[in-house]
mmCIF file with all atom_site columns, C-alpha atoms in Angstrom:
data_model
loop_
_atom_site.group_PDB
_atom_site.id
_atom_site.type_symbol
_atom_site.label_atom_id
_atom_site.label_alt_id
_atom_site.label_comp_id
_atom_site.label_asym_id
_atom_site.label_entity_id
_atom_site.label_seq_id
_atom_site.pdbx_PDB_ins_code
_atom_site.Cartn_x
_atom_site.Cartn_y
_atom_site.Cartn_z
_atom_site.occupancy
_atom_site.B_iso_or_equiv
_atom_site.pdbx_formal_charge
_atom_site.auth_seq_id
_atom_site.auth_comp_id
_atom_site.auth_asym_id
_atom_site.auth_atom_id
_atom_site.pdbx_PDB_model_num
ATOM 1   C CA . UNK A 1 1   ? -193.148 39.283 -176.805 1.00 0.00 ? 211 UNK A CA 1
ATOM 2   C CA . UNK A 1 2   ? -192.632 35.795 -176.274 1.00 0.00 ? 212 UNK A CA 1
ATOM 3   C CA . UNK A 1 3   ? -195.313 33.312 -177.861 1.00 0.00 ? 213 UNK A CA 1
ATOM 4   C CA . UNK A 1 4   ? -195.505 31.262 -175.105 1.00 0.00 ? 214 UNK A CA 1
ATOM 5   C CA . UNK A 1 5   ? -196.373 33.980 -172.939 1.00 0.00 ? 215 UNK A CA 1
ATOM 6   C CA . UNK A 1 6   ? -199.532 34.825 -175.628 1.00 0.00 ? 216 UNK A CA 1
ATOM 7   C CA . UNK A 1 7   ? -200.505 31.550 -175.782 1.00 0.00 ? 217 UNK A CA 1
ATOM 8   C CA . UNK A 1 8   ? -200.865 31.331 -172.541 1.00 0.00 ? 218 UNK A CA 1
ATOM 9   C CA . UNK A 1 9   ? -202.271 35.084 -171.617 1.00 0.00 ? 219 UNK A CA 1
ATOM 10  C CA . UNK A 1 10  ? -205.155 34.633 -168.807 1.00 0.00 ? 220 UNK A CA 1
ATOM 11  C CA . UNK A 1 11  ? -207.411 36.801 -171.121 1.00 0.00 ? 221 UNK A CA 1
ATOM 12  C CA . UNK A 1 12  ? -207.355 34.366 -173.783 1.00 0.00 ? 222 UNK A CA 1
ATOM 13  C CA . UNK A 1 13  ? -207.325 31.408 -172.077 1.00 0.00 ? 223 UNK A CA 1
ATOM 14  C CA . UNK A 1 14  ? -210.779 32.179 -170.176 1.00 0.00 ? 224 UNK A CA 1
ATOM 15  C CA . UNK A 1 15  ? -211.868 33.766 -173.827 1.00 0.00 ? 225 UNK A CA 1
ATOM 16  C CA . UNK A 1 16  ? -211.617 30.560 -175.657 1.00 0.00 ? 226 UNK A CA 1
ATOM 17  C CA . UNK A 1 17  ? -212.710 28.263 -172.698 1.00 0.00 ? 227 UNK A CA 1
ATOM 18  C CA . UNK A 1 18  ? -215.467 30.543 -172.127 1.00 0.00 ? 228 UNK A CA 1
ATOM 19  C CA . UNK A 1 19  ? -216.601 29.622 -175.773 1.00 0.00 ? 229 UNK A CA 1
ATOM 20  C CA . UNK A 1 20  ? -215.980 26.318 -175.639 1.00 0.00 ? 230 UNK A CA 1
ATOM 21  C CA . UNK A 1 21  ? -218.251 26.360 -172.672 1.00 0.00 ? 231 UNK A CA 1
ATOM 22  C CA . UNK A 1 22  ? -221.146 28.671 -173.989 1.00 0.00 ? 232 UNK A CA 1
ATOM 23  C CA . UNK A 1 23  ? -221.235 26.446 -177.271 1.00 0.00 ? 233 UNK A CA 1
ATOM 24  C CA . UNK A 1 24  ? -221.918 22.981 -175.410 1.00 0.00 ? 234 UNK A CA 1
ATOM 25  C CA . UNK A 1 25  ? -224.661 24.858 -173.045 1.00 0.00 ? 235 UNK A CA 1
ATOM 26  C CA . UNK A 1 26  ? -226.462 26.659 -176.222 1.00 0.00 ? 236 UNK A CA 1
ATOM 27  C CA . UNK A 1 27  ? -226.044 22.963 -178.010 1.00 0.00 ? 237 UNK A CA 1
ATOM 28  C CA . UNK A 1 28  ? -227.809 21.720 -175.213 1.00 0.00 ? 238 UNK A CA 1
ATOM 29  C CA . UNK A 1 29  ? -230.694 23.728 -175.879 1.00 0.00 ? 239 UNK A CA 1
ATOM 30  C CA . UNK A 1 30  ? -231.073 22.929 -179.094 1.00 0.00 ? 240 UNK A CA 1
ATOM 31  C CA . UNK A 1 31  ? -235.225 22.611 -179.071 1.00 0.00 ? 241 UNK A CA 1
ATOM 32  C CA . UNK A 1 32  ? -235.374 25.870 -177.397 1.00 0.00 ? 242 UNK A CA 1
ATOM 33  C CA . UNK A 1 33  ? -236.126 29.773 -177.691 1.00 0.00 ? 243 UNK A CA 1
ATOM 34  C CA . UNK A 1 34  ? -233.357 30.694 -175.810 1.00 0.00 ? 244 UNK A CA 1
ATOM 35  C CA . UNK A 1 35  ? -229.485 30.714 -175.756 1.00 0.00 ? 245 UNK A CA 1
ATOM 36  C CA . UNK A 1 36  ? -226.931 29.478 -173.022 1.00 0.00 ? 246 UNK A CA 1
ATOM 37  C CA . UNK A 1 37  ? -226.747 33.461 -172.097 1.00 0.00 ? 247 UNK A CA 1
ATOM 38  C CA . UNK A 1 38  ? -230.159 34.213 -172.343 1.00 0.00 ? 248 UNK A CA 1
ATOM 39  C CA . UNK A 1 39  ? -230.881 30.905 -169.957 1.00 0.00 ? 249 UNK A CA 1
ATOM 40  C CA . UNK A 1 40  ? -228.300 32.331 -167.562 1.00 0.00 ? 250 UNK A CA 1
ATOM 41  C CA . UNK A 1 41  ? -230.350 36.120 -167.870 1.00 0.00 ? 251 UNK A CA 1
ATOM 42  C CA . UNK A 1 42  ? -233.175 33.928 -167.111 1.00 0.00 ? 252 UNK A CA 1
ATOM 43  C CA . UNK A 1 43  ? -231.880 32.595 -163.874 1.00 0.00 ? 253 UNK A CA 1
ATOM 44  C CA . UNK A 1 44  ? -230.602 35.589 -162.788 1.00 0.00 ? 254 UNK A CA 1
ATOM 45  C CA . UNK A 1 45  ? -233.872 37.410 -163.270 1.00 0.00 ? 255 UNK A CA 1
ATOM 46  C CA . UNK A 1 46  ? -236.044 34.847 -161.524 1.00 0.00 ? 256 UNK A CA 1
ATOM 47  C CA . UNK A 1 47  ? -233.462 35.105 -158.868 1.00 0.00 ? 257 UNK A CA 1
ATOM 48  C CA . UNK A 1 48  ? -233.783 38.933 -158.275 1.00 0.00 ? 258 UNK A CA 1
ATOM 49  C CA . UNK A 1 49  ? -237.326 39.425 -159.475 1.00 0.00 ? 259 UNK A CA 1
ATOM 50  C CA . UNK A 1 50  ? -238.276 42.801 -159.557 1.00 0.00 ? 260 UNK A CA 1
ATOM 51  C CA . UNK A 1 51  ? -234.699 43.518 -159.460 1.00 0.00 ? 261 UNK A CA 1
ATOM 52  C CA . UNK A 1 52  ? -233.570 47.169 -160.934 1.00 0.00 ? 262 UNK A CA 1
ATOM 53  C CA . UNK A 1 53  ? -231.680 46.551 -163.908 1.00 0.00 ? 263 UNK A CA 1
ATOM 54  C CA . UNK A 1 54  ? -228.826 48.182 -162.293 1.00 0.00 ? 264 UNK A CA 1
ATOM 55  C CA . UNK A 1 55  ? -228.672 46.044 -159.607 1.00 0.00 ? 265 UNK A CA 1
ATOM 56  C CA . UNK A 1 56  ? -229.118 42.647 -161.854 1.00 0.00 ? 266 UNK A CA 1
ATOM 57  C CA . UNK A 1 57  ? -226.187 44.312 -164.358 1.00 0.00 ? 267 UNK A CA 1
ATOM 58  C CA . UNK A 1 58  ? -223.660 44.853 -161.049 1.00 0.00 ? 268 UNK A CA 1
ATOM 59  C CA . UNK A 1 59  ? -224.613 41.036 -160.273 1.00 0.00 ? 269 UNK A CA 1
ATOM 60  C CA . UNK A 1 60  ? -223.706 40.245 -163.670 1.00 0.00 ? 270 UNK A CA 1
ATOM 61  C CA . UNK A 1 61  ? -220.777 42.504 -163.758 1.00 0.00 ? 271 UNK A CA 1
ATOM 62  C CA . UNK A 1 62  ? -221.654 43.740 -166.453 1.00 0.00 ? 272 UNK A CA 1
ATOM 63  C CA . UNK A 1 63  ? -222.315 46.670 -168.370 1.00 0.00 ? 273 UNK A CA 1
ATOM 64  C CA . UNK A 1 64  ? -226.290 48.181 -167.954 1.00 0.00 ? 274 UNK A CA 1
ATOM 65  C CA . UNK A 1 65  ? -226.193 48.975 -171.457 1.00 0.00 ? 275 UNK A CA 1
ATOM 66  C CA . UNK A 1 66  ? -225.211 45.527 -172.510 1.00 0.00 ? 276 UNK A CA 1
ATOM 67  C CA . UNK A 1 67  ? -227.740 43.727 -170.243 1.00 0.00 ? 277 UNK A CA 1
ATOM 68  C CA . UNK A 1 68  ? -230.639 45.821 -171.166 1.00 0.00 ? 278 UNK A CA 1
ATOM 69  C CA . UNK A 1 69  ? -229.247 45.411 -175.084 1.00 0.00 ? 279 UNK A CA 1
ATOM 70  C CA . UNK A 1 70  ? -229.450 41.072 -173.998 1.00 0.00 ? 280 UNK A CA 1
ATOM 71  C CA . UNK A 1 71  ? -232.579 41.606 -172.384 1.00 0.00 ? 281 UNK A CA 1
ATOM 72  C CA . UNK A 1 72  ? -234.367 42.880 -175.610 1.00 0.00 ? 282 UNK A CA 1
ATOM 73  C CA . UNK A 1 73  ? -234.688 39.534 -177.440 1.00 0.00 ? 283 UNK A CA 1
ATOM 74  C CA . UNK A 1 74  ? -236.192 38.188 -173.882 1.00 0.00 ? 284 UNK A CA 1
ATOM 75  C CA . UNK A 1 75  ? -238.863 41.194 -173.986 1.00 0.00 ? 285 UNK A CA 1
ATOM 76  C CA . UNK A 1 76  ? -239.809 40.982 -176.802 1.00 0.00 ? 286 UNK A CA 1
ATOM 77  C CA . UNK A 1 77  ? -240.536 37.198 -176.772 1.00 0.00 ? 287 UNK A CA 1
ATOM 78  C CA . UNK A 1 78  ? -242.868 37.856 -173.680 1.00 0.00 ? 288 UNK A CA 1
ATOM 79  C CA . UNK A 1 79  ? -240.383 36.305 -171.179 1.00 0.00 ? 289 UNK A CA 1
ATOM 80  C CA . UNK A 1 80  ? -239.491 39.055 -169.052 1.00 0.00 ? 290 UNK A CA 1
ATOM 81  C CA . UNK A 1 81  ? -241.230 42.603 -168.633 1.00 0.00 ? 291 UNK A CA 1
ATOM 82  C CA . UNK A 1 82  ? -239.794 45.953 -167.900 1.00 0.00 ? 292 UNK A CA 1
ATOM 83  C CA . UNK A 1 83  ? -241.761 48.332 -165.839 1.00 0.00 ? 293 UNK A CA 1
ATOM 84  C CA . UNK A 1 84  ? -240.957 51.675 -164.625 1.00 0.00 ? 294 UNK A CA 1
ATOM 85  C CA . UNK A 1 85  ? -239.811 52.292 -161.005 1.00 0.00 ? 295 UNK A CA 1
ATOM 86  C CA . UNK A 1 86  ? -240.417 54.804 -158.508 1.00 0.00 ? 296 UNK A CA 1
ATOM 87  C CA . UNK A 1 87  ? -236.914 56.352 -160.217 1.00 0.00 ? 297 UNK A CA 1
ATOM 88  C CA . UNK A 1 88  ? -237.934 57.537 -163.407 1.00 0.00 ? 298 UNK A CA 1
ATOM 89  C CA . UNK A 1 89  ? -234.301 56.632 -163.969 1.00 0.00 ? 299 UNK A CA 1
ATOM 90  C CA . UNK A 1 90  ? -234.449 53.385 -163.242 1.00 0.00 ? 300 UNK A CA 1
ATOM 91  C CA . UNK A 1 91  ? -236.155 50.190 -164.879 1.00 0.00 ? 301 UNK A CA 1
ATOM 92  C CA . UNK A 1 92  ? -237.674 46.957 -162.871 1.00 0.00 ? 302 UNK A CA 1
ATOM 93  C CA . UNK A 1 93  ? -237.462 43.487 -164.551 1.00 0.00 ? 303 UNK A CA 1
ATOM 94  C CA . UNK A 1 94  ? -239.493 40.819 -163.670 1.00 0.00 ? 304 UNK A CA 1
ATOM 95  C CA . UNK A 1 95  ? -239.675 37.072 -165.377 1.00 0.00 ? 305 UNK A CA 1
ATOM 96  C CA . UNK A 1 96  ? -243.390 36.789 -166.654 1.00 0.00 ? 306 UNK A CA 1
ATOM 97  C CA . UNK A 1 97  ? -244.894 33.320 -166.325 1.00 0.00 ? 307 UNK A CA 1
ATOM 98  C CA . UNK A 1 98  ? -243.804 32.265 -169.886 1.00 0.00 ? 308 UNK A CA 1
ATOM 99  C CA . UNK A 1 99  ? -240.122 32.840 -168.636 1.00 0.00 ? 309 UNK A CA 1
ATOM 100 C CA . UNK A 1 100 ? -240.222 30.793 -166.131 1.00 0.00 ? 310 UNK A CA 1
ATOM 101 C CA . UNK A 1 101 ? -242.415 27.857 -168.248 1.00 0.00 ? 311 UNK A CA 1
ATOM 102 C CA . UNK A 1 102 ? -239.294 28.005 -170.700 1.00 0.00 ? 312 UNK A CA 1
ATOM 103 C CA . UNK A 1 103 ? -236.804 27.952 -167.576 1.00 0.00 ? 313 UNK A CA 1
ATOM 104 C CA . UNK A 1 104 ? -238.554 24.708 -166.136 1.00 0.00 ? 314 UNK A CA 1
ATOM 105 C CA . UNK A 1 105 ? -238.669 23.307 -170.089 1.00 0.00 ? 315 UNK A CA 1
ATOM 106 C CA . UNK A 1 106 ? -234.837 23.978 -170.312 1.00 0.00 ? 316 UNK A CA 1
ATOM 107 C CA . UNK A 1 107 ? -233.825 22.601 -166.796 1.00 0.00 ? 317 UNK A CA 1
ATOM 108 C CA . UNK A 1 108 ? -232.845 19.139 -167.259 1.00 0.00 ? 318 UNK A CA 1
ATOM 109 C CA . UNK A 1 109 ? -231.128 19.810 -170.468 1.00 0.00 ? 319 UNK A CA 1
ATOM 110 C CA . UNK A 1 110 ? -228.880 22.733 -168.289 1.00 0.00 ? 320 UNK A CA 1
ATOM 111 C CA . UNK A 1 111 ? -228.261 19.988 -165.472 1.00 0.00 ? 321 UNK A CA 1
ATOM 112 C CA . UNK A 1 112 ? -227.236 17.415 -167.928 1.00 0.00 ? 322 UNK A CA 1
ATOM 113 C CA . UNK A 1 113 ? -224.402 19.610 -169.257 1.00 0.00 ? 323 UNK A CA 1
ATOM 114 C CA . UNK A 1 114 ? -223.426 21.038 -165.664 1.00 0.00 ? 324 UNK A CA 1
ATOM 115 C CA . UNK A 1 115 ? -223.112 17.454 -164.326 1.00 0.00 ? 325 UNK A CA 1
ATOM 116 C CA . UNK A 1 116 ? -220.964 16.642 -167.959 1.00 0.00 ? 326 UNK A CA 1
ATOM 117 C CA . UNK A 1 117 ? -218.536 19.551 -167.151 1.00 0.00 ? 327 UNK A CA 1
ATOM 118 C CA . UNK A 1 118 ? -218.299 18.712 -163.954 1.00 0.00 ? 328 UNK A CA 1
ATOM 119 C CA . UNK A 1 119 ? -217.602 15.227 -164.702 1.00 0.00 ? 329 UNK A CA 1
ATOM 120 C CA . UNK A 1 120 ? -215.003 15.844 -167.092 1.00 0.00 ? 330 UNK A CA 1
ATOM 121 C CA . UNK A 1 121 ? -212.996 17.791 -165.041 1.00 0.00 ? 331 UNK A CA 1
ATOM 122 C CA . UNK A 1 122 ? -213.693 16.347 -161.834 1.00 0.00 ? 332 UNK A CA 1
ATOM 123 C CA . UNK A 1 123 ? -215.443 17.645 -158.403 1.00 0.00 ? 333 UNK A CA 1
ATOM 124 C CA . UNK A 1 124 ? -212.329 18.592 -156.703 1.00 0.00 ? 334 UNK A CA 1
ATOM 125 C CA . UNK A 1 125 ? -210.985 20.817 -159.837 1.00 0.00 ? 335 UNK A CA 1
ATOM 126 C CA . UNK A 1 126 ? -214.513 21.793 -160.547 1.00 0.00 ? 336 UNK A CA 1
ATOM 127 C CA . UNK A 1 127 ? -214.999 23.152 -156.943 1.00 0.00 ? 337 UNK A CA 1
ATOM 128 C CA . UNK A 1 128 ? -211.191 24.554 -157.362 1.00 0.00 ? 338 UNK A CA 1
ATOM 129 C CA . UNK A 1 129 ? -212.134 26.126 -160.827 1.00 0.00 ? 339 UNK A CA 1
ATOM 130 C CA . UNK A 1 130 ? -215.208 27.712 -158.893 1.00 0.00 ? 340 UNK A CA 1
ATOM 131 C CA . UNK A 1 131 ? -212.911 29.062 -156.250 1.00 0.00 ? 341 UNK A CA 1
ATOM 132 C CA . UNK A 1 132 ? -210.628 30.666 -158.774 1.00 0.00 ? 342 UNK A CA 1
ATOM 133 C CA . UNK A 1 133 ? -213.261 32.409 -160.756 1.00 0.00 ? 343 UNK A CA 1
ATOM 134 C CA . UNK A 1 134 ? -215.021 33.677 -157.533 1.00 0.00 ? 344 UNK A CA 1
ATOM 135 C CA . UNK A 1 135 ? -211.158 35.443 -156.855 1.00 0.00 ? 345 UNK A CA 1
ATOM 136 C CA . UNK A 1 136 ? -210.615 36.877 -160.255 1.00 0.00 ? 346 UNK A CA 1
ATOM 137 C CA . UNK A 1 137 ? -214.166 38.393 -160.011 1.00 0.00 ? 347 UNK A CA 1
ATOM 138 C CA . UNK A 1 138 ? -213.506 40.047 -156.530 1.00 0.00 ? 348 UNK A CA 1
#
């Protein structure tokens, strides 16, 4: 195969950006108990409170296995709970008050970074970048 073609292979492009990116969020939250991903579980939870797991893992798109695996660290610190649903089957997740206290202490730190990303790369190509990603996840 020609290099240039691995070099450049979609998959590892949006790998290595995708770590470049996840460092300078979880950098950003230095002083806290949480990670860039667990932030971004965080959001997502609070978003769809009392959300199966199922549904927050489609969301996600991602695997129910690996989300409830992610979710562990966020349970056990007492910032989300897992109850039982009316599907024995299924799980509910819900952001307990201490999630969203660590959310609202993490904030401005998040919003600093987004407004550095998008100020490196610039509105237009940010918004582009947006519209891009939105297409490779449909």
């Amino acid at each position: 195969m020609d290099p240039i073609n691995v070099i450049n292979c979609t998959c590892n492009k949006l790998r290595i950006a995708s770590r470049v990116i996840t460092r300078l969020y979880n950098s950003s939250f230095d002083d806290s108990k949480v990670s860039a991903l667990q932030f971004s579980l965080l959001q997502t939870i609070k978003a769809f409170d009392g959300g199966k797991i199922t549904t927050i893992a489609n969301q996600l798109k991602m695997e129910r296995t690996t989300l409830t695996r992610n979710i562990k660290p966020l349970e056990r610190d007492g910032l989300v709970f897992i109850e039982s649903s009316e599907d024995a089957r299924e799980k509910i997740i819900k952001i307990s008050s201490k999630g969203v206290k660590e959310l609202k202490r993490n904030q401005d730190a998040w919003e600093e970074v987004q407004l550095s990303v998008i100020d490196k790369i610039g509105k237009k190509d940010w918004n582009q970048l947006l519209k891009i990603l939105d297409k490779l996840e449909s």
